[in-house]
Each structure stands twice: as C-alpha cells, then as structure tokens.
Amino acid sequence: MPPPADIVKVAIEWPGAFPKLMEIDQKKPLSAIIKEVCDGWSLANHEYFALQHADSSNFYITEKNRNEIKNGTILRLTTSPAQNAQQLHERIQSSSMDAKLEALKDLASLSRDVTFAQEFINLDGISLLTQMVESGTERYQKLQKIMKPCFGDMLSFTLTAFVELMDHGIVSWDTFSVAFIKKIASFVNKSAIDVSILQRSLAILESMVLNSHDLYQKVAQEITIGQLIPHLQGTEQEIQTYTIAVINALFLKAPDERRQEMANILAQKQLRSIILTHVIRAQRAINNEMAHQLYVLQVLTFNLLEDRMMTKMDPQDQAQRDIIFELRRIAFDAESEPNNSSGSMEKRKSMYTRDYKKLGFINHVNPAMDFTQTPPGMLALDNMLYFAKHHQDAYIRIVLENSSREDKHECPFGRSSIELTKMLCEILKVGELRKYTCFPHGCDA
C-alpha cells in the first residue's frame, strides 16, 4: 500500500550526530514534530529549536510552508528564528571586529528568510543596522587604513542584510533619516568603492525612490545623473544594471516637467553613446536583467514624445508654419534667405505649391493640414526637420530624386515621413507607459 498522503519521509540532520530518517505526519502540529526530533537526540527546551531546509536556501519550516516538504527532503534541526535573531542582534554589537564581521555575515545570509526577518525586525534590527551605517563608518574610520578588507566586508554584509530585510516588505521605506540617505548616496558618489558596497547602495537608492515620494525627493537632491554615468563605464555588468535601474527610478518618479530636463541632461552626458560602447557592444552577453532595464529606459525616454505625438498642428500658428517653410528652403533654396520676398505674391504662392508637391505633402496649398492627424501629429514634423538639418545632403537627395520620378514609382518624403513616424510610434509603443505605475527591479513591464 502507498503511504498516507499526510506522511512524508525525510532525513533530519543535527551537528555532530548521524542524520535521522523520519516520517513526518503533516496533520500533527509542527511544535510536536520538533519536540519529537529533540527528544530523539535528548535535547531539552524544544521551543528553542526549529527545522529548516538543509539546501542552500536554509529557509525555516513553518506552519505556512510545511506542505512544501516532499518525500526525500533533507531537513536540519537548528536554533529557532527568535533565538537566532536575539543572538545575532547581540553579536553584531560585539566590540570584537572579527566577531562582529562573522555575525554580520550570518545575518546577511539568514535575512533572506522571511520568518527570521520578522523576528529580527521585531527586535528593532533595521534601526540598529541603519545606525551602524550612519555612525559605524566614522567609528572605524581610523581602522579603515590598516583593516581595509575587514572594513569593506563589514559594510558590505551590513548593507546586504539591510537589503534582504527590506525586500520582505515588512518595514516602510518612509521611516529612514536624511543622514542614512546621505550616507548611502556617499557610497555611490565615491570614485573608488568596493563593488559589493556600490551594488547594494544602488539597490537601496532604487528601492527608496520607487517606494516613497518623500525619499525620491531626498535622493534626487543627493544623486545627480552626472554622478551615476561613470558607473556605466566600468566592466561590472551588475553595477551597470543597477545604475540604469536607479536612473530609471529617478526618471519614473520625477514630475512631468522634470522628465524632459532629465532627458536633456542624459543627452548632454552622451548616455546613449556610453550605453552602446560599454554595455551593448561590450565583449559579453547582455543578461535578462540588463535587457529589462534597457527596455525600461527606452520606454521612459520614448514616452517623452507622447505630447508632440498627440499635438495637432495649428495651421494659423506662424511658428509652426515656419518649420514647413524651413523644410522647403533647405530642399530648394538653401542659399537664399528664408524670408526672401522677391517676386509677386501669386508667383511665390505658385512656387511654394510646386515645391510642397515635390516635398511629398498631400495638401500642396496648405501642407500644415497634413499634420492635423494624431498620432503622429507634430512629432512627424519634428522628425522631418531634424533629418533635414542634421542630414542635409541626404535630405536634399531624397527629395530631388523622388520629385523627378514617375508617379507610379514615387516615394514622397512628406507622406512617407508621416506614415513612418506613425508606424514607429506603434511599434515602440510610445505613450503606453501610462498604464504602468512602476517598473520594479527584475520585473517585466
């Protein structure tokens, strides 16, 4: 007969003893099972013990997750989460640097477990870690030169534990002080810092920005785009990924009027060229997380075009009409003044109509009417003007070549540009970010 469904066969380890093979009845309270295991090894005070997975996760077994135990699972009898949290809370305050370092290393590992995390947080453990970050670095400043590896590891484990504890969503991000934010930002702003410290500091800043409007404002005061850019020029893809994640977070949470300003700064800092050189064309494959963050950055920047995409041209707006005049001037009258008024009014109107036809507009008399459809709206005209100004020779050649072809072979510049812009807006999903509230690190849009 097959064993009852509520019975699972497991092996249980205990340091210094042979593992026990045991049948666990899932209908029995977990505390009763732990007592039975402790009695088998003559261990008193079973309430101070717990079971955890013996694999790399080391996660505690609880009443909530015990049903995940399968036949053949290897478990370990260990100190209970409450006891472990209390002991580590005391050990990380040790006056011995070695003892403190070892305790922080253990804390960084155990904090991944939500059961342990809850117990440690109940002891006000988060506050203790933030105090260590704020003041501990100064306290050991004199020791840093002679104990630099130890100091770097200690700070790295402290920040790792903090990140793991906060990732469980038990504590609100709004509780942190300006001093703590400044300290984390200082690690990012340093030109030379341990990679693990930098990575965790970037992760903390990203979470602060995404999870709290108040913290966004404070972080934005401490971190500039210019200070983040150098981290993209290194060789560590993980650092590059978290750097772009912070840029995305700042971009996403910025007020609408601030986003265009940020985009201009990114352009001035040649972010696109830096990403192409140091990320996309680097001699290594782009991992999934980096690909996700690059996608988010692309979506955020493309969505700045939404306003222009949805703006109809006003045929009565002289400034907007001057853009069309400029397209005509560059193509057919590059050496003339844009406001050349020679000739009769009728003659000039006839000339303009002829030229607008050559430019490929549908409405030869008033080409402004071609830009009243949204999308692509004024964005199409912006693209045409950019191409005409920055690639003038190619622009003139395209217009002149197409204006001399037979109608059946024509590829009119004006109509083609408008349709191409509209098609690109659809492919690149310009404006569709509105249905998302955020792009969390490691999640799909």
Coordinates of C-alpha atoms in Angstrom, one line a residue, residues 203-436:
A203 CA 19.8 48.8 -4.9
I204 CA 18.9 50.7 -1.8
L205 CA 18.6 54.0 -3.6
E206 CA 16.4 52.4 -6.3
S207 CA 14.1 51.0 -3.7
M208 CA 13.9 54.3 -1.8
V209 CA 12.9 56.2 -5.0
L210 CA 10.3 53.6 -6.1
N211 CA 8.7 53.1 -2.7
S212 CA 8.5 56.6 -1.3
H213 CA 7.7 60.0 -2.8
D214 CA 9.4 61.8 0.1
L215 CA 12.5 59.7 -0.3
Y216 CA 12.6 60.3 -4.1
Q217 CA 12.9 64.0 -3.4
K218 CA 15.7 63.5 -0.9
V219 CA 17.6 61.0 -3.1
A220 CA 17.2 63.3 -6.1
Q221 CA 19.0 66.0 -4.0
E222 CA 21.9 63.8 -3.2
I223 CA 22.4 61.9 -6.5
T224 CA 22.8 63.5 -10.0
I225 CA 22.9 61.9 -13.4
G226 CA 26.4 63.0 -13.8
Q227 CA 27.5 61.1 -10.7
L228 CA 25.8 57.9 -12.0
I229 CA 27.3 58.0 -15.5
P230 CA 30.8 56.9 -14.6
H231 CA 29.4 53.6 -13.1
L232 CA 28.2 52.7 -16.6
Q233 CA 31.8 53.0 -18.0
G234 CA 33.1 50.2 -15.8
T235 CA 33.3 46.5 -16.6
E236 CA 30.9 45.1 -14.0
Q237 CA 27.6 44.4 -15.7
E238 CA 25.8 44.1 -12.3
I239 CA 26.9 47.6 -11.4
Q240 CA 25.8 48.9 -14.8
T241 CA 22.4 47.2 -14.4
Y242 CA 21.8 48.8 -11.0
T243 CA 23.0 52.1 -12.2
I244 CA 20.5 52.1 -15.1
A245 CA 17.8 50.9 -12.6
V246 CA 18.5 54.0 -10.4
I247 CA 18.3 56.3 -13.5
N248 CA 15.0 54.7 -14.5
A249 CA 13.6 55.0 -11.0
L250 CA 14.5 58.7 -10.8
F251 CA 13.1 59.2 -14.3
L252 CA 9.9 57.4 -13.5
K253 CA 9.2 59.2 -10.2
A254 CA 10.1 62.7 -11.5
P255 CA 7.3 65.2 -12.1
D256 CA 6.4 65.6 -15.8
E257 CA 8.1 68.9 -16.1
R258 CA 11.3 67.5 -14.7
R259 CA 11.5 64.5 -17.0
Q260 CA 12.3 66.5 -20.1
E261 CA 15.0 68.3 -18.2
M262 CA 16.5 64.9 -17.2
A263 CA 16.3 63.7 -20.8
N264 CA 18.3 66.7 -21.9
I265 CA 20.9 66.0 -19.2
L266 CA 21.2 62.4 -20.4
A267 CA 21.7 63.6 -23.9
Q268 CA 24.3 66.1 -22.8
K269 CA 26.1 63.4 -20.9
Q270 CA 26.0 61.2 -24.1
L271 CA 24.3 58.4 -22.2
R272 CA 23.3 56.7 -25.5
S273 CA 26.9 56.5 -26.7
I274 CA 28.1 55.3 -23.3
I275 CA 25.5 52.5 -23.2
L276 CA 26.3 51.5 -26.8
T277 CA 30.1 51.4 -26.1
H278 CA 30.2 50.0 -22.6
V279 CA 27.1 47.8 -22.4
I280 CA 25.6 46.8 -25.7
R281 CA 28.9 46.5 -27.6
A282 CA 30.9 45.1 -24.7
Q283 CA 32.6 41.8 -25.1
R284 CA 30.0 39.9 -23.1
A285 CA 26.3 38.8 -23.4
I286 CA 23.6 41.0 -22.0
N287 CA 21.8 39.2 -19.2
N288 CA 18.0 39.3 -18.8
E289 CA 18.0 41.9 -16.0
M290 CA 20.2 44.3 -18.1
A291 CA 17.9 43.8 -21.1
H292 CA 14.9 44.6 -18.9
Q293 CA 16.4 47.8 -17.6
L294 CA 17.5 49.0 -21.0
Y295 CA 13.9 48.3 -22.2
V296 CA 12.5 50.4 -19.3
L297 CA 14.9 53.3 -20.1
Q298 CA 13.8 53.1 -23.8
V299 CA 10.1 53.2 -22.8
L300 CA 10.6 56.1 -20.5
T301 CA 12.5 58.2 -23.0
F302 CA 10.2 57.4 -25.9
N303 CA 7.2 58.4 -23.8
L304 CA 8.5 61.9 -23.6
L305 CA 7.5 62.1 -27.3
E306 CA 3.8 61.5 -26.5
D307 CA 2.8 65.1 -26.1
R308 CA 4.2 66.0 -29.5
M309 CA 2.7 62.8 -31.0
M310 CA -0.7 63.8 -29.8
T311 CA -0.4 67.6 -30.7
K312 CA -2.2 68.7 -33.9
M313 CA -0.6 71.4 -35.9
D314 CA -2.4 74.7 -35.8
P315 CA -2.5 76.0 -39.4
Q316 CA -2.8 79.5 -38.1
D317 CA 0.4 79.2 -35.9
Q318 CA 3.1 81.1 -37.7
A319 CA 5.9 79.5 -35.7
Q320 CA 4.7 76.0 -36.7
R321 CA 4.3 77.1 -40.4
D322 CA 7.8 78.4 -40.4
I323 CA 9.1 74.9 -39.8
I324 CA 7.5 73.8 -43.1
F325 CA 9.0 76.9 -44.8
E326 CA 12.4 75.8 -43.4
L327 CA 11.9 72.3 -45.0
R328 CA 11.2 73.9 -48.3
R329 CA 14.1 76.4 -48.0
I330 CA 16.7 73.6 -47.2
A331 CA 15.5 71.5 -50.1
F332 CA 15.1 74.0 -52.9
D333 CA 16.5 77.3 -51.8
A334 CA 19.4 76.6 -49.4
E335 CA 21.4 79.6 -50.5
S336 CA 18.5 82.1 -50.2
E337 CA 17.2 83.9 -47.2
P338 CA 14.2 82.2 -45.6
N339 CA 12.1 85.3 -45.8
N340 CA 13.1 86.2 -49.4
S341 CA 10.1 88.3 -50.7
S342 CA 11.2 88.9 -54.3
G343 CA 8.5 88.3 -56.9
S344 CA 4.8 88.8 -56.9
M345 CA 2.6 87.2 -54.3
E346 CA 0.9 84.9 -56.9
K347 CA 4.2 83.8 -58.3
R348 CA 5.6 82.9 -54.9
K349 CA 2.4 81.0 -54.0
S350 CA 2.6 79.1 -57.2
M351 CA 6.3 78.3 -56.5
Y352 CA 5.5 77.2 -52.9
T353 CA 2.7 74.9 -54.1
R354 CA 5.0 73.3 -56.6
D355 CA 7.7 72.8 -54.0
Y356 CA 5.3 71.4 -51.5
K357 CA 4.2 68.9 -54.0
K358 CA 7.8 67.9 -54.6
L359 CA 8.3 67.6 -50.9
G360 CA 5.5 65.0 -50.9
F361 CA 2.8 66.6 -48.9
I362 CA -0.9 65.7 -49.6
N363 CA -2.1 69.2 -49.3
H364 CA 0.1 71.2 -51.7
V365 CA -1.6 74.6 -50.9
N366 CA -1.5 74.3 -47.1
P367 CA 0.8 71.4 -46.0
A368 CA 0.0 72.3 -42.4
M369 CA -3.2 70.3 -42.8
D370 CA -1.1 67.1 -43.2
F371 CA -0.1 67.3 -39.5
T372 CA -3.6 67.6 -38.0
Q373 CA -3.9 63.8 -37.6
T374 CA -2.8 62.3 -34.2
P375 CA -0.8 60.2 -34.0
P376 CA 1.8 61.2 -35.2
G377 CA 0.9 64.9 -35.0
M378 CA 3.7 67.4 -34.7
L379 CA 6.2 64.6 -33.9
A380 CA 6.4 63.8 -37.6
L381 CA 7.3 67.4 -38.5
D382 CA 9.9 67.4 -35.7
N383 CA 11.5 64.3 -37.2
M384 CA 11.4 65.7 -40.7
L385 CA 13.1 69.0 -39.6
Y386 CA 15.8 67.1 -37.6
F387 CA 16.6 64.9 -40.7
A388 CA 16.7 68.0 -42.9
K389 CA 19.0 69.9 -40.6
H390 CA 21.3 67.1 -39.4
H391 CA 21.5 65.1 -42.6
Q392 CA 21.0 67.9 -45.2
D393 CA 22.7 66.2 -48.2
A394 CA 20.7 63.0 -47.8
Y395 CA 17.5 65.0 -47.3
I396 CA 18.1 67.1 -50.5
R397 CA 19.0 64.0 -52.5
I398 CA 15.9 62.1 -51.4
V399 CA 13.5 65.0 -52.1
L400 CA 15.0 65.7 -55.5
E401 CA 15.3 62.1 -56.6
N402 CA 11.6 61.4 -55.7
S403 CA 10.3 64.6 -57.2
S404 CA 11.8 63.6 -60.6
R405 CA 10.3 60.0 -60.6
E406 CA 7.1 58.9 -62.3
D407 CA 4.1 58.9 -60.1
K408 CA 3.9 55.1 -60.0
H409 CA 7.4 55.0 -58.6
E410 CA 7.2 57.8 -56.2
C411 CA 8.0 57.6 -52.5
P412 CA 7.0 61.1 -51.4
F413 CA 9.2 62.4 -48.5
G414 CA 6.3 64.2 -46.7
R415 CA 3.8 61.4 -46.7
S416 CA 6.4 58.7 -46.1
S417 CA 7.8 60.5 -43.1
I418 CA 4.4 61.0 -41.5
E419 CA 3.5 57.3 -42.0
L420 CA 6.9 56.1 -40.9
T421 CA 6.6 58.2 -37.7
K422 CA 3.2 56.8 -37.0
M423 CA 4.4 53.2 -37.6
L424 CA 7.4 53.7 -35.3
C425 CA 5.1 55.1 -32.5
E426 CA 3.0 52.0 -32.8
I427 CA 6.0 49.6 -32.8
L428 CA 7.8 51.4 -30.0
K429 CA 4.5 51.8 -28.0
V430 CA 5.0 55.5 -27.4
G431 CA 2.6 56.6 -24.7
E432 CA 1.7 53.2 -23.4
L433 CA 3.7 53.6 -20.1
R434 CA 0.6 55.4 -18.7
K435 CA -0.9 52.1 -17.7
Y436 CA 2.1 51.2 -15.5

